[in-house]
PDB file of C-alpha atoms in Angstrom:
ATOM      1  CA  UNK Y 276      13.636  -8.976   7.073  1.00  0.00           C
ATOM      2  CA  UNK Y 277       9.905  -8.430   6.658  1.00  0.00           C
ATOM      3  CA  UNK Y 278       8.594 -10.142   3.547  1.00  0.00           C
ATOM      4  CA  UNK Y 279       5.438  -8.854   1.865  1.00  0.00           C
ATOM      5  CA  UNK Y 280       2.962 -10.772  -0.244  1.00  0.00           C
ATOM      6  CA  UNK Y 281       0.486  -8.757  -2.314  1.00  0.00           C
ATOM      7  CA  UNK Y 282      -2.750  -9.907  -3.881  1.00  0.00           C
ATOM      8  CA  UNK Y 283      -5.519  -8.298  -5.847  1.00  0.00           C
ATOM      9  CA  UNK Y 284      -5.288  -5.875  -8.702  1.00  0.00           C
ATOM     10  CA  UNK Y 285      -6.200  -6.574 -12.293  1.00  0.00           C
ATOM     11  CA  UNK Y 286      -8.198  -4.955 -15.064  1.00  0.00           C
ATOM     12  CA  UNK Y 287     -11.354  -2.948 -14.456  1.00  0.00           C
ATOM     13  CA  UNK Y 288     -13.440  -0.428 -16.332  1.00  0.00           C
ATOM     14  CA  UNK Y 289     -13.506   3.205 -15.292  1.00  0.00           C
ATOM     15  CA  UNK Y 290     -15.881   3.705 -12.398  1.00  0.00           C
ATOM     16  CA  UNK Y 291     -15.307   0.211 -11.103  1.00  0.00           C
ATOM     17  CA  UNK Y 292     -13.708  -1.058  -7.926  1.00  0.00           C
ATOM     18  CA  UNK Y 293     -10.735  -3.204  -6.988  1.00  0.00           C
ATOM     19  CA  UNK Y 294      -9.178  -4.307  -3.740  1.00  0.00           C
ATOM     20  CA  UNK Y 295      -5.543  -4.901  -2.897  1.00  0.00           C
ATOM     21  CA  UNK Y 296      -4.212  -6.806   0.076  1.00  0.00           C
ATOM     22  CA  UNK Y 297      -0.724  -7.212   1.500  1.00  0.00           C
ATOM     23  CA  UNK Y 298       0.374  -9.727   4.127  1.00  0.00           C
ATOM     24  CA  UNK Y 299       3.550  -9.262   6.151  1.00  0.00           C
ATOM     25  CA  UNK Y 300       5.708 -12.139   7.300  1.00  0.00           C
ATOM     26  CA  UNK Y 301       6.757 -10.679  10.637  1.00  0.00           C
ATOM     27  CA  UNK Y 302       4.839  -9.839  13.767  1.00  0.00           C
ATOM     28  CA  UNK Y 303       2.815  -6.662  13.679  1.00  0.00           C
ATOM     29  CA  UNK Y 304       4.551  -5.165  16.711  1.00  0.00           C
ATOM     30  CA  UNK Y 305       7.669  -4.497  14.633  1.00  0.00           C
ATOM     31  CA  UNK Y 306       5.783  -2.484  12.025  1.00  0.00           C
ATOM     32  CA  UNK Y 307       5.282   1.249  12.531  1.00  0.00           C
ATOM     33  CA  UNK Y 308       3.439   2.071   9.313  1.00  0.00           C
ATOM     34  CA  UNK Y 309       1.946   0.333   6.298  1.00  0.00           C
ATOM     35  CA  UNK Y 310       1.208   1.889   2.953  1.00  0.00           C
ATOM     36  CA  UNK Y 311       0.563   1.630  -0.740  1.00  0.00           C
ATOM     37  CA  UNK Y 312       2.570   3.368  -3.429  1.00  0.00           C
ATOM     38  CA  UNK Y 313       2.116   3.347  -7.167  1.00  0.00           C
ATOM     39  CA  UNK Y 314       4.249   3.942 -10.199  1.00  0.00           C
ATOM     40  CA  UNK Y 315       2.943   4.578 -13.674  1.00  0.00           C
ATOM     41  CA  UNK Y 316       5.180   4.202 -16.740  1.00  0.00           C
ATOM     42  CA  UNK Y 317       7.522   7.146 -17.043  1.00  0.00           C
ATOM     43  CA  UNK Y 318       6.553   8.554 -13.664  1.00  0.00           C
ATOM     44  CA  UNK Y 319       8.037   8.507 -10.195  1.00  0.00           C
ATOM     45  CA  UNK Y 320       6.713   6.231  -7.505  1.00  0.00           C
ATOM     46  CA  UNK Y 321       4.189   8.100  -5.371  1.00  0.00           C
ATOM     47  CA  UNK Y 322       2.466   7.534  -2.076  1.00  0.00           C
ATOM     48  CA  UNK Y 323      -1.172   6.534  -2.457  1.00  0.00           C
ATOM     49  CA  UNK Y 324      -2.174   5.892   1.144  1.00  0.00           C
ATOM     50  CA  UNK Y 325      -0.551   5.112   4.470  1.00  0.00           C
ATOM     51  CA  UNK Y 326      -1.790   3.958   7.844  1.00  0.00           C
ATOM     52  CA  UNK Y 327       0.318   4.373  10.944  1.00  0.00           C
ATOM     53  CA  UNK Y 328       0.541   2.267  14.064  1.00  0.00           C
ATOM     54  CA  UNK Y 329      -1.881   4.598  15.849  1.00  0.00           C
ATOM     55  CA  UNK Y 330      -4.415   4.230  13.058  1.00  0.00           C
ATOM     56  CA  UNK Y 331      -3.920   7.655  11.505  1.00  0.00           C
ATOM     57  CA  UNK Y 332      -4.090   7.728   7.720  1.00  0.00           C
ATOM     58  CA  UNK Y 333      -2.664   9.764   4.879  1.00  0.00           C
ATOM     59  CA  UNK Y 334      -4.017   9.841   1.339  1.00  0.00           C
ATOM     60  CA  UNK Y 335      -2.793  11.364  -1.870  1.00  0.00           C
ATOM     61  CA  UNK Y 336      -5.085  14.195  -2.914  1.00  0.00           C
ATOM     62  CA  UNK Y 337      -5.876  12.377  -6.142  1.00  0.00           C
ATOM     63  CA  UNK Y 338      -7.448   9.412  -4.319  1.00  0.00           C
ATOM     64  CA  UNK Y 339      -9.148  11.075  -1.361  1.00  0.00           C
ATOM     65  CA  UNK Y 340     -12.763  10.049  -1.107  1.00  0.00           C
ATOM     66  CA  UNK Y 341     -12.264   7.121  -3.487  1.00  0.00           C
ATOM     67  CA  UNK Y 342      -9.650   4.895  -1.840  1.00  0.00           C
ATOM     68  CA  UNK Y 343      -9.661   3.502   1.678  1.00  0.00           C
ATOM     69  CA  UNK Y 344      -6.703   1.955   3.471  1.00  0.00           C
ATOM     70  CA  UNK Y 345      -7.249  -0.422   6.349  1.00  0.00           C
ATOM     71  CA  UNK Y 346      -5.285  -2.915   8.406  1.00  0.00           C
ATOM     72  CA  UNK Y 347      -5.954  -6.135  10.237  1.00  0.00           C
ATOM     73  CA  UNK Y 348      -3.420  -6.572  13.003  1.00  0.00           C
ATOM     74  CA  UNK Y 349      -4.587 -10.106  13.764  1.00  0.00           C
ATOM     75  CA  UNK Y 350      -3.901 -11.165  10.178  1.00  0.00           C
ATOM     76  CA  UNK Y 351      -0.937  -8.802   9.826  1.00  0.00           C
ATOM     77  CA  UNK Y 352      -2.339  -7.362   6.622  1.00  0.00           C
ATOM     78  CA  UNK Y 353      -3.004  -3.994   5.035  1.00  0.00           C
ATOM     79  CA  UNK Y 354      -5.645  -3.495   2.381  1.00  0.00           C
ATOM     80  CA  UNK Y 355      -6.549  -0.825  -0.122  1.00  0.00           C
ATOM     81  CA  UNK Y 356     -10.119  -0.573  -1.365  1.00  0.00           C
ATOM     82  CA  UNK Y 357     -10.250   1.417  -4.581  1.00  0.00           C
ATOM     83  CA  UNK Y 358     -13.598   2.742  -5.777  1.00  0.00           C
ATOM     84  CA  UNK Y 359     -14.594   5.011  -8.654  1.00  0.00           C
ATOM     85  CA  UNK Y 360     -11.417   4.070 -10.456  1.00  0.00           C
ATOM     86  CA  UNK Y 361     -10.120   6.309 -13.231  1.00  0.00           C
ATOM     87  CA  UNK Y 362      -7.792   5.562 -16.129  1.00  0.00           C
ATOM     88  CA  UNK Y 363      -5.174   7.728 -14.424  1.00  0.00           C
ATOM     89  CA  UNK Y 364      -5.129   5.258 -11.532  1.00  0.00           C
ATOM     90  CA  UNK Y 365      -3.471   2.767 -13.866  1.00  0.00           C
ATOM     91  CA  UNK Y 366      -0.103   1.840 -12.376  1.00  0.00           C
ATOM     92  CA  UNK Y 367       1.925  -0.796 -10.622  1.00  0.00           C
ATOM     93  CA  UNK Y 368       0.922  -0.723  -6.967  1.00  0.00           C
ATOM     94  CA  UNK Y 369       3.454  -1.572  -4.274  1.00  0.00           C
ATOM     95  CA  UNK Y 370       2.911  -2.435  -0.656  1.00  0.00           C
ATOM     96  CA  UNK Y 371       5.346  -0.890   1.824  1.00  0.00           C
ATOM     97  CA  UNK Y 372       5.949  -1.320   5.522  1.00  0.00           C
ATOM     98  CA  UNK Y 373       8.290   0.566   7.823  1.00  0.00           C
ATOM     99  CA  UNK Y 374       9.554  -1.487  10.713  1.00  0.00           C
ATOM    100  CA  UNK Y 375      12.254  -1.616  13.359  1.00  0.00           C
ATOM    101  CA  UNK Y 376      14.821  -4.401  13.432  1.00  0.00           C
ATOM    102  CA  UNK Y 377      15.996  -2.881  16.722  1.00  0.00           C
ATOM    103  CA  UNK Y 378      15.220   0.288  18.647  1.00  0.00           C
ATOM    104  CA  UNK Y 379      17.617   2.268  16.446  1.00  0.00           C
ATOM    105  CA  UNK Y 380      17.417   0.246  13.226  1.00  0.00           C
ATOM    106  CA  UNK Y 381      14.508   1.528  11.111  1.00  0.00           C
ATOM    107  CA  UNK Y 382      13.901  -0.315   7.852  1.00  0.00           C
ATOM    108  CA  UNK Y 383      11.545  -0.375   4.912  1.00  0.00           C
ATOM    109  CA  UNK Y 384      10.276  -3.363   2.950  1.00  0.00           C
ATOM    110  CA  UNK Y 385       8.539  -3.466  -0.422  1.00  0.00           C
ATOM    111  CA  UNK Y 386       6.246  -5.943  -2.074  1.00  0.00           C
ATOM    112  CA  UNK Y 387       6.824  -7.171  -5.601  1.00  0.00           C
ATOM    113  CA  UNK Y 388       4.067  -5.001  -7.030  1.00  0.00           C
ATOM    114  CA  UNK Y 389       0.663  -5.731  -8.504  1.00  0.00           C
ATOM    115  CA  UNK Y 390      -0.696  -4.202 -11.690  1.00  0.00           C
ATOM    116  CA  UNK Y 391      -3.887  -2.168 -11.713  1.00  0.00           C
ATOM    117  CA  UNK Y 392      -5.235  -1.234 -15.121  1.00  0.00           C
ATOM    118  CA  UNK Y 393      -8.324   0.944 -15.566  1.00  0.00           C
ATOM    119  CA  UNK Y 394      -9.832   1.076 -19.029  1.00  0.00           C
ATOM    120  CA  UNK Y 395     -11.801   4.062 -20.248  1.00  0.00           C
TER     121      UNK Y 395
END
């Protein structure tokens, strides 16, 4: 099982910046994609950004141009740099990785979540 350890997050004023980081316990070769999701109170969990093994990225429309996802294969981490934060970005942010336990056994692991709060 791939274990994830998140760091970062916190409280920031609107227009400010925060960075999130997530370290995986297993070797990078098992992981096919890494991403960040968020869930605000009363809302469904949604994809914020994802980076695949080939380096391609996906962003939610609401964060395009403001958030940047990146990975460091040597450190086995994925990061999310969040700029120009808005109050509506307030949510619990979760790290996610998709990985293969075997060639036919695709799995998903989640971090414990880190709170991001943007004050107006």
